CSV table of C-alpha atoms in Angstrom, one decimal:
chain,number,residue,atom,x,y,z
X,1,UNK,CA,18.4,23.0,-23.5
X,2,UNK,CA,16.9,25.0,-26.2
X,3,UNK,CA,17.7,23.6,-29.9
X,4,UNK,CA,18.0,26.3,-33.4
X,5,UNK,CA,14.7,27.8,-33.4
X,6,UNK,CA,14.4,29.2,-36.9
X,7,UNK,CA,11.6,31.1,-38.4
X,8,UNK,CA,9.3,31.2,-40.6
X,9,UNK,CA,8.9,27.7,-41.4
X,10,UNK,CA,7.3,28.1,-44.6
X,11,UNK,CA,7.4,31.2,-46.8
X,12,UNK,CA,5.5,31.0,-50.4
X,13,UNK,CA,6.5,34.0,-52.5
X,14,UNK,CA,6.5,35.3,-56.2
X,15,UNK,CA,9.7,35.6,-58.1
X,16,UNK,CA,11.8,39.0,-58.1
X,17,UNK,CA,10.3,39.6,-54.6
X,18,UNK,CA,12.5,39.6,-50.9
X,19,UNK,CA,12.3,37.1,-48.4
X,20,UNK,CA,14.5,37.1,-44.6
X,21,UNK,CA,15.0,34.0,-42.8
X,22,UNK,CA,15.7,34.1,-38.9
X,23,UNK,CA,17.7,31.8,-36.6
X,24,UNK,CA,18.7,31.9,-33.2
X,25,UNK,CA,21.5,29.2,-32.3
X,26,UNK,CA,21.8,27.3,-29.6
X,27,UNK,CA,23.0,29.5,-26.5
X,28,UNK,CA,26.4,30.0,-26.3
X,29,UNK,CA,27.3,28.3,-29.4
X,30,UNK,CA,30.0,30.4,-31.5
X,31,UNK,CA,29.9,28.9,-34.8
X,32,UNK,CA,26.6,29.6,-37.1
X,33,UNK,CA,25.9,27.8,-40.5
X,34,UNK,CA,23.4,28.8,-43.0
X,35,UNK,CA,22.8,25.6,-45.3
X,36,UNK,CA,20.5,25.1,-48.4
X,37,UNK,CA,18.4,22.0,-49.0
X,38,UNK,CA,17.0,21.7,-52.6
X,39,UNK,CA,14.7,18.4,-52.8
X,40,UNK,CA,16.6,15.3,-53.0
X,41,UNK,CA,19.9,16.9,-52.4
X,42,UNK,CA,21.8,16.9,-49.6
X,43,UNK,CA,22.6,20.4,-47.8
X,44,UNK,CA,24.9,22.8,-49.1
X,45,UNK,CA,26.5,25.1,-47.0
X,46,UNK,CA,26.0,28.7,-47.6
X,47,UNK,CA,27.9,30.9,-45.4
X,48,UNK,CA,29.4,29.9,-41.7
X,49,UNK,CA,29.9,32.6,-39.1
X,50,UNK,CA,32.7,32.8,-36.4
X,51,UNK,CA,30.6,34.9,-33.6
X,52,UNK,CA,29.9,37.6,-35.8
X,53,UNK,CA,32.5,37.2,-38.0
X,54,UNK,CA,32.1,35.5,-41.5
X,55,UNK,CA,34.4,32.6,-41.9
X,56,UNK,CA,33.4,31.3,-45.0
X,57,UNK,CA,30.9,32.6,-47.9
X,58,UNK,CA,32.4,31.4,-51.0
X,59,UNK,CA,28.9,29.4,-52.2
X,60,UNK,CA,26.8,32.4,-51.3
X,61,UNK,CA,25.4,33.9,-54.2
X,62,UNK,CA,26.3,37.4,-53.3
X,63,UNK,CA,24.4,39.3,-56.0
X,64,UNK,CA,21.3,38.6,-54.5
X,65,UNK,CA,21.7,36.3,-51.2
X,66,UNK,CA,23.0,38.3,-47.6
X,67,UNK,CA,23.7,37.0,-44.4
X,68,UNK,CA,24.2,38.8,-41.0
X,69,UNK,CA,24.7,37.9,-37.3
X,70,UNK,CA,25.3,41.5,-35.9
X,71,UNK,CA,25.2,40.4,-32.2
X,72,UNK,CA,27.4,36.9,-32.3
X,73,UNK,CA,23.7,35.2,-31.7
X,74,UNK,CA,20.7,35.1,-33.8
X,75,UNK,CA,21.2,35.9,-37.6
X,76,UNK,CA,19.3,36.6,-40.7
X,77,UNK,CA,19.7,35.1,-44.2
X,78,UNK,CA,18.2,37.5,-46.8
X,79,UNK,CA,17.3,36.6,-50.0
X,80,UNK,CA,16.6,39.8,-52.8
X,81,UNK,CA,15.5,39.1,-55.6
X,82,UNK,CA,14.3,35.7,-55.3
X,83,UNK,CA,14.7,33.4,-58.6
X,84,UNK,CA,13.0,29.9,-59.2
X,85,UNK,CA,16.1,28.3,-58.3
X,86,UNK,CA,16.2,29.3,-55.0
X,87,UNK,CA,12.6,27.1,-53.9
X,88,UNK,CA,14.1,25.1,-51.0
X,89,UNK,CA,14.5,24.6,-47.5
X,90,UNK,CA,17.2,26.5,-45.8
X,91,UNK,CA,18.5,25.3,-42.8
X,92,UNK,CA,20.4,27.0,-40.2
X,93,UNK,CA,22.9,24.7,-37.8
X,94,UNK,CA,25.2,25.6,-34.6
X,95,UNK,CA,28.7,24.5,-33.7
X,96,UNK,CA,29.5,24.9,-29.5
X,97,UNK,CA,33.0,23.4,-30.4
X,98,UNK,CA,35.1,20.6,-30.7
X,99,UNK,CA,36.5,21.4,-33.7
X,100,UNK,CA,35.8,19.3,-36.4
X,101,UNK,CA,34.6,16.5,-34.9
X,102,UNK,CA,32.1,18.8,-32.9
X,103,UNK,CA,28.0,18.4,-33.2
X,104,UNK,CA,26.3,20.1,-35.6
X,105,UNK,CA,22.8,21.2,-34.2
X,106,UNK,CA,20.4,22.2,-36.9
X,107,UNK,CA,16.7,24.1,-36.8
X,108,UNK,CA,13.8,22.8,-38.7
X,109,UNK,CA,14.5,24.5,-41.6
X,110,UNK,CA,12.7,27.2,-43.1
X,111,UNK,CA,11.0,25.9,-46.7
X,112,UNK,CA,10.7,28.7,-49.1
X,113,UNK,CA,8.7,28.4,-52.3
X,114,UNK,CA,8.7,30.4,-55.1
X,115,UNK,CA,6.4,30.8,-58.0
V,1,UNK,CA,37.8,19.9,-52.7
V,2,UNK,CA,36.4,17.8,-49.6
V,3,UNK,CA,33.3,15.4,-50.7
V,4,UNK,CA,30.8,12.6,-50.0
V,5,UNK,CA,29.0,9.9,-52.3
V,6,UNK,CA,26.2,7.7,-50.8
V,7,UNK,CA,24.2,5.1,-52.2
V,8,UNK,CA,21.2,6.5,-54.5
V,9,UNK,CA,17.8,5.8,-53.1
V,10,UNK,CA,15.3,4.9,-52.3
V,11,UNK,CA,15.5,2.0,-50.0
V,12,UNK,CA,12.8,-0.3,-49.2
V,13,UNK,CA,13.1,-2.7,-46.8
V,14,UNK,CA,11.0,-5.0,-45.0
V,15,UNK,CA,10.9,-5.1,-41.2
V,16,UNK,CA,13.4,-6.9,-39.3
V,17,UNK,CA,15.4,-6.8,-42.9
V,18,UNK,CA,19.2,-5.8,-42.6
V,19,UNK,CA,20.2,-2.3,-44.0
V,20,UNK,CA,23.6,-1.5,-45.7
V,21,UNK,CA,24.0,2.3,-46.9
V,22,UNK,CA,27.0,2.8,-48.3
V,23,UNK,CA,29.1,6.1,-47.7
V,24,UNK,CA,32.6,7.2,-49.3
V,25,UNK,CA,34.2,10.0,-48.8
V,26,UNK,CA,37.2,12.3,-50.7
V,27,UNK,CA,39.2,14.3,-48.6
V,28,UNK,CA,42.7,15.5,-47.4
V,29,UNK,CA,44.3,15.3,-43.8
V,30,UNK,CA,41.8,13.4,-41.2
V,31,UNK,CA,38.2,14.2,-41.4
V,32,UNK,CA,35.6,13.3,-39.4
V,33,UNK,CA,32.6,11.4,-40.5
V,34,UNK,CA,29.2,11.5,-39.6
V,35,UNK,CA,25.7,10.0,-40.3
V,36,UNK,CA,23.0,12.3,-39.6
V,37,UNK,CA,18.7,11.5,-39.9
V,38,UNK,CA,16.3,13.4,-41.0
V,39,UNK,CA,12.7,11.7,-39.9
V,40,UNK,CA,9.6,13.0,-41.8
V,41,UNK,CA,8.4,16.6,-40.8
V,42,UNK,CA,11.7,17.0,-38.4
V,43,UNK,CA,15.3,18.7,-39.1
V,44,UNK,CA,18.3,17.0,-39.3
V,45,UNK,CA,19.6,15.1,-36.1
V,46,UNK,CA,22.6,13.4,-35.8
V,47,UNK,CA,23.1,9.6,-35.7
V,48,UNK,CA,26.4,8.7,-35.0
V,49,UNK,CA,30.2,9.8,-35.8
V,50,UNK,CA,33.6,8.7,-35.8
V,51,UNK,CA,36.7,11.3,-35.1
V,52,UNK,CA,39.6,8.6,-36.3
V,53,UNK,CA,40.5,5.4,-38.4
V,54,UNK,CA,39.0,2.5,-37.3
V,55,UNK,CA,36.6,4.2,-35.1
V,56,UNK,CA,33.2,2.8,-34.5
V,57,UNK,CA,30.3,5.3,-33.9
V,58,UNK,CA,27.1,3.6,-32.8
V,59,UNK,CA,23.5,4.9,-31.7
V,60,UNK,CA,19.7,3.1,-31.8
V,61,UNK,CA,21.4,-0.1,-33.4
V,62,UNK,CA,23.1,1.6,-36.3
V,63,UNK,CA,26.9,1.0,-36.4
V,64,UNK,CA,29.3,3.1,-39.1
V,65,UNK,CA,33.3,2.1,-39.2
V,66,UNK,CA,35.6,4.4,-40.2
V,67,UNK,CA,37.7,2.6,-43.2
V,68,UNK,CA,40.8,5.1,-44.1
V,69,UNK,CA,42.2,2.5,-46.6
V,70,UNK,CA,38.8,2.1,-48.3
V,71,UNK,CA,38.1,5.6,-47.6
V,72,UNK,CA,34.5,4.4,-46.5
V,73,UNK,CA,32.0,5.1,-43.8
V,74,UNK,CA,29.4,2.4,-44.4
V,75,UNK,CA,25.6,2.8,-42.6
V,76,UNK,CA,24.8,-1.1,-41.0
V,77,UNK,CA,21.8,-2.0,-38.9
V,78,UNK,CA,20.8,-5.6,-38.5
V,79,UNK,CA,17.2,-5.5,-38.2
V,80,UNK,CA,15.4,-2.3,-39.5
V,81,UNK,CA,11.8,-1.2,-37.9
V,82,UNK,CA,9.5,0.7,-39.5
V,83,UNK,CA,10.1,3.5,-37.3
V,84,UNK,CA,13.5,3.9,-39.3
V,85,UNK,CA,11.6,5.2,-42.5
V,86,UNK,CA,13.6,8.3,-42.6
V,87,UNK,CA,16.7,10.2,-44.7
V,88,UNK,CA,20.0,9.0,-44.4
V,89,UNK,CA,22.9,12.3,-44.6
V,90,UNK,CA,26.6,10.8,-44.7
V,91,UNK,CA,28.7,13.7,-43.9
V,92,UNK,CA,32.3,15.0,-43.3
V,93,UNK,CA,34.1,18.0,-41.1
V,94,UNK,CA,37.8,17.8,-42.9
V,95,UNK,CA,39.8,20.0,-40.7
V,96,UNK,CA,39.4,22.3,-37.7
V,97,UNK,CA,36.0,23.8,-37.6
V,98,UNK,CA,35.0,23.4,-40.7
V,99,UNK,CA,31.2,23.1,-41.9
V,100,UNK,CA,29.6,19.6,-42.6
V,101,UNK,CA,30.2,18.5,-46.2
V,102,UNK,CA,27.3,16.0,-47.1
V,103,UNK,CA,26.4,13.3,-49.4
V,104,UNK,CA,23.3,13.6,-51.3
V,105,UNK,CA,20.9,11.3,-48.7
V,106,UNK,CA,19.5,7.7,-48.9
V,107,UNK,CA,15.9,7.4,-48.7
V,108,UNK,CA,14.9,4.2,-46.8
V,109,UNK,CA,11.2,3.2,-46.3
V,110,UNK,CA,10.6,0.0,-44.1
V,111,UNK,CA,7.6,-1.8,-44.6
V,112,UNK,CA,5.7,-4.0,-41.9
């Protein structure tokens, strides 16, 4: 079975420019996360989606972070204009169900600098 | 709100050494807990979990107990290998469906 594939793995950019993050879950898996890993913290979720619905997105920073999954499958994470602050890894994890005591399968993580 | 608080790191160990991480949790109705690793260069992967009080989740000789009066989830293995160098991620799912709620992660190096 395929895992997350998420893309690109590292992305070095300047401050005040765009950046878009893919992921494609794990097939059939309904539930999509979209979490943020700063170094030495743990991951902080982001914005979950429910097929293609949003479910959550209260800890998205809305003014400048977006997040689609258009299909109920892959989704992009977009981030315009990027800041300092937002130099870290963002991972992207899958839910096939079980409510809360289901799996979460996460990608590698896509580690975004900015100078 | 829902959280997690982990022992600071990092961890060094020596091989064969026994490893406590400890792991407690904040939350309302009956969460599920989790310990998940994250190996050098790889994503996060999860170790074990336990779904109810008194649970034991177990996996590559790591054991965690779910402890509802203490409100803990404690990380035990009795003799570490090198090969266990990683990043320790306690975590909890409080109700239906809900996303992963993490702890801030344990470094633990093991030396030969």
């Amino acid at each position: 079975e395929a895992g997350v594939a998420q893309s690109p793995r590292y992305k070095i950019i300047e401050k005040r420019q765009s950046v878009a993050f893919w992921c494609n879950p794990i097939s059939g898996h309904a539930t999509l996360y979209w979490y943020q890993q700063i170094l030495g913290q743990g991951p902080k979720l982001l914005i979950q989606f429910q097929n293609n619905g949003v479910v959550d997105d209260s800890q998205l920073p809305k003014d400048r972070f977006s997040a689609e999954r258009l299909k109920g499958v892959d989704s992009t994470l977009k981030i315009q204009p990027a800041k300092l602050e937002d130099s870290a890894v963002y991972l992207c994890a899958s839910r096939g169900g079980g409510g809360n005591t289901g799996e979460l399968f996460f990608g590698e993580g896509s580690r975004l600098t900015v100078l | 709100g829902d959280s997690v608080t982990q022992m600071e790191g990092p961890v060094t160990l020596s091989e064969e050494a026994f490893l406590t991480i400890n792991c407690t949790y904040t939350a309302t109705g009956y969460p599920s807990l989790f310990w998940y690793v994250q190996y050098p260069g790889e994503g996060l992967q999860l170790l074990l979990k336990a779904t109810k009080a008194d649970d034991k989740g177990s996996n590559k000789g790591f054991e965690a107990t779910y402890r509802k009066e203490t409100t803990s989830f404690h990380l035990e293995k009795g003799s570490v290998q090198v090969s266990d160098s990683a990043v320790y991620f306690c975590a909890l799912s409080g109700q239906r469906n809900t996303p992963l709620v993490f702890g801030k992660g344990t470094r633990l190096s093991v030396i030969a």
